[in-house]
Amino acid sequence: MTMERTFIAIKPDGVQRGLVGEILSRFERKGFKLIALKQLIPSRALAEQHYGIHRERPFFNGLVDFITSGPVIAMVWEGDGVILNARKLIGATKPLEAEPGTIRGDLAINIGRNVIHGSDGQGTAASEIALWFKETELNDWNPADQIWRVEN
């Protein structure tokens, strides 16, 4: 595994249902480092860009309407193999197909309200991070416990 970054967003249903702390703690307990976080209600332009790959699909407008309907928690996480590991933590897109123990398997209601988004590859992660965050909003830091491990 290699050190990489991924984009994760808690969608309006996850924010409004009070699941932010639960979701953050799952990523922290896994050992990933949070390097950017902000809450915003995405503009229609941002949402259309984010979901641009689905522009020709019949569900595109519904996706855009939903993601702009309320606050979103946008995040960047860093760690060894974080993209693949995050996808495993998140679970299948369709909550009924998501394994118990995954975020969607435990917390999501249906495909239209599946609580969370995660980048599906390195290219997607890079473009989504650049779309949602300015470079100055990414915080590169070293966890204190890494220093403590070296000292002992």
CSV table of C-alpha atoms in Angstrom, one decimal:
chain,number,residue,atom,x,y,z
A,1,MET,CA,0.0,0.0,0.0
A,2,THR,CA,1.1,3.6,-0.6
A,3,MET,CA,0.4,6.8,1.1
A,4,GLU,CA,-2.5,8.6,-0.7
A,5,ARG,CA,-5.4,11.0,-0.2
A,6,THR,CA,-9.1,10.6,-0.9
A,7,PHE,CA,-12.1,12.8,-0.9
A,8,ILE,CA,-15.0,11.8,1.4
A,9,ALA,CA,-18.3,13.7,1.7
A,10,ILE,CA,-21.1,13.1,4.2
A,11,LYS,CA,-24.2,13.9,2.3
A,12,PRO,CA,-27.2,16.0,3.5
A,13,ASP,CA,-29.0,12.9,4.9
A,14,GLY,CA,-26.0,11.9,7.0
A,15,VAL,CA,-25.5,15.4,8.3
A,16,GLN,CA,-29.2,16.0,9.1
A,17,ARG,CA,-29.5,12.6,10.8
A,18,GLY,CA,-26.6,13.4,13.1
A,19,LEU,CA,-24.2,10.8,11.8
A,20,VAL,CA,-21.1,13.0,11.3
A,21,GLY,CA,-19.4,12.0,14.6
A,22,GLU,CA,-20.1,8.3,14.0
A,23,ILE,CA,-18.6,8.5,10.4
A,24,LEU,CA,-15.6,10.5,11.4
A,25,SER,CA,-14.8,8.1,14.2
A,26,ARG,CA,-14.8,5.1,11.9
A,27,PHE,CA,-12.1,6.7,9.7
A,28,GLU,CA,-10.1,7.8,12.8
A,29,ARG,CA,-10.3,4.4,14.4
A,30,LYS,CA,-9.1,2.9,11.1
A,31,GLY,CA,-6.0,5.0,11.5
A,32,PHE,CA,-6.4,7.6,8.7
A,33,LYS,CA,-5.4,11.2,9.1
A,34,LEU,CA,-7.9,14.0,8.5
A,35,ILE,CA,-6.2,16.7,6.6
A,36,ALA,CA,-9.2,18.9,5.5
A,37,LEU,CA,-12.8,19.3,6.6
A,38,LYS,CA,-15.5,21.8,6.0
A,39,GLN,CA,-19.2,22.1,6.0
A,40,LEU,CA,-21.0,23.8,3.1
A,41,ILE,CA,-24.2,23.7,1.1
A,42,PRO,CA,-22.8,23.0,-2.4
A,43,SER,CA,-23.8,25.3,-5.2
A,44,ARG,CA,-25.6,23.8,-8.1
A,45,ALA,CA,-22.5,24.5,-10.3
A,46,LEU,CA,-20.2,22.5,-7.9
A,47,ALA,CA,-22.7,19.7,-7.7
A,48,GLU,CA,-23.0,19.5,-11.5
A,49,GLN,CA,-19.3,19.4,-11.8
A,50,HIS,CA,-18.9,16.7,-9.1
A,51,TYR,CA,-21.5,14.5,-10.7
A,52,GLY,CA,-20.5,15.4,-14.3
A,53,ILE,CA,-19.8,11.8,-15.2
A,54,HIS,CA,-23.6,11.1,-14.7
A,55,ARG,CA,-24.8,14.1,-16.7
A,56,GLU,CA,-26.5,12.0,-19.4
A,57,ARG,CA,-28.2,9.6,-17.0
A,58,PRO,CA,-31.8,10.0,-16.0
A,59,PHE,CA,-31.0,10.3,-12.3
A,60,PHE,CA,-28.5,13.2,-12.7
A,61,ASN,CA,-30.9,16.1,-11.8
A,62,GLY,CA,-32.0,14.1,-8.7
A,63,LEU,CA,-28.4,13.7,-7.6
A,64,VAL,CA,-27.7,17.4,-8.0
A,65,ASP,CA,-31.0,18.4,-6.3
A,66,PHE,CA,-30.2,16.1,-3.3
A,67,ILE,CA,-26.6,17.1,-2.7
A,68,THR,CA,-27.5,20.8,-2.8
A,69,SER,CA,-30.5,20.3,-0.5
A,70,GLY,CA,-28.6,20.8,2.7
A,71,PRO,CA,-25.2,20.9,4.4
A,72,VAL,CA,-22.5,18.5,3.3
A,73,ILE,CA,-19.3,17.7,5.3
A,74,ALA,CA,-16.5,17.6,2.7
A,75,MET,CA,-13.2,15.9,3.9
A,76,VAL,CA,-9.8,14.8,2.7
A,77,TRP,CA,-8.3,11.8,4.4
A,78,GLU,CA,-4.7,10.5,4.1
A,79,GLY,CA,-3.2,7.1,4.7
A,80,ASP,CA,-1.7,4.0,3.3
A,81,GLY,CA,-4.2,2.6,0.8
A,82,VAL,CA,-6.9,5.1,2.0
A,83,ILE,CA,-8.9,5.0,-1.2
A,84,LEU,CA,-9.5,1.2,-1.3
A,85,ASN,CA,-9.9,1.1,2.5
A,86,ALA,CA,-12.4,3.9,2.5
A,87,ARG,CA,-14.5,2.2,-0.1
A,88,LYS,CA,-14.5,-0.9,2.1
A,89,LEU,CA,-15.5,1.2,5.1
A,90,ILE,CA,-18.3,2.9,3.1
A,91,GLY,CA,-19.8,-0.3,1.6
A,92,ALA,CA,-21.8,-0.9,-1.6
A,93,THR,CA,-23.7,2.0,-3.2
A,94,LYS,CA,-27.0,0.2,-2.7
A,95,PRO,CA,-27.5,0.0,1.1
A,96,LEU,CA,-29.4,-3.3,0.7
A,97,GLU,CA,-26.2,-4.8,-0.8
A,98,ALA,CA,-23.8,-3.2,1.7
A,99,GLU,CA,-22.4,-5.5,4.3
A,100,PRO,CA,-23.3,-5.1,7.9
A,101,GLY,CA,-20.4,-3.2,9.6
A,102,THR,CA,-20.0,-0.8,6.7
A,103,ILE,CA,-21.2,2.8,6.9
A,104,ARG,CA,-23.9,2.2,4.3
A,105,GLY,CA,-24.8,-1.2,5.6
A,106,ASP,CA,-25.3,0.1,9.1
A,107,LEU,CA,-26.6,3.6,8.5
A,108,ALA,CA,-28.0,4.2,5.0
A,109,ILE,CA,-31.7,4.0,4.1
A,110,ASN,CA,-31.8,3.6,0.3
A,111,ILE,CA,-29.7,4.3,-2.8
A,112,GLY,CA,-31.0,7.8,-3.0
A,113,ARG,CA,-30.1,8.4,0.6
A,114,ASN,CA,-26.9,6.5,1.1
A,115,VAL,CA,-25.2,8.9,3.6
A,116,ILE,CA,-21.7,9.2,2.1
A,117,HIS,CA,-19.6,9.6,-1.0
A,118,GLY,CA,-16.0,8.4,-1.4
A,119,SER,CA,-13.6,8.7,-4.4
A,120,ASP,CA,-13.3,5.5,-6.4
A,121,GLY,CA,-9.7,5.8,-7.6
A,122,GLN,CA,-6.6,8.0,-7.5
A,123,GLY,CA,-7.6,10.1,-10.5
A,124,THR,CA,-11.1,10.7,-9.1
A,125,ALA,CA,-9.7,11.5,-5.7
A,126,ALA,CA,-7.3,14.1,-7.1
A,127,SER,CA,-9.9,15.8,-9.2
A,128,GLU,CA,-12.5,15.8,-6.4
A,129,ILE,CA,-10.1,17.1,-3.8
A,130,ALA,CA,-9.2,19.9,-6.2
A,131,LEU,CA,-12.8,20.6,-6.9
A,132,TRP,CA,-13.9,20.9,-3.3
A,133,PHE,CA,-10.8,22.3,-1.7
A,134,LYS,CA,-8.2,25.0,-2.3
A,135,GLU,CA,-4.6,23.8,-1.8
A,136,THR,CA,-4.3,26.2,1.2
A,137,GLU,CA,-7.2,24.3,2.9
A,138,LEU,CA,-5.2,21.0,3.0
A,139,ASN,CA,-3.3,20.7,6.3
A,140,ASP,CA,-0.1,18.6,6.2
A,141,TRP,CA,0.7,17.6,9.8
A,142,ASN,CA,2.3,14.7,11.7
A,143,PRO,CA,0.3,13.0,14.5
A,144,ALA,CA,1.9,13.4,17.9
A,145,ASP,CA,1.8,9.7,18.6
A,146,GLN,CA,4.2,9.1,15.7
A,147,ILE,CA,6.8,11.2,17.6
A,148,TRP,CA,6.0,9.4,20.8
A,149,ARG,CA,6.6,6.0,19.2
A,150,VAL,CA,10.0,7.1,18.0
A,151,GLU,CA,11.0,8.4,21.4
A,152,ASN,CA,10.3,5.2,23.2
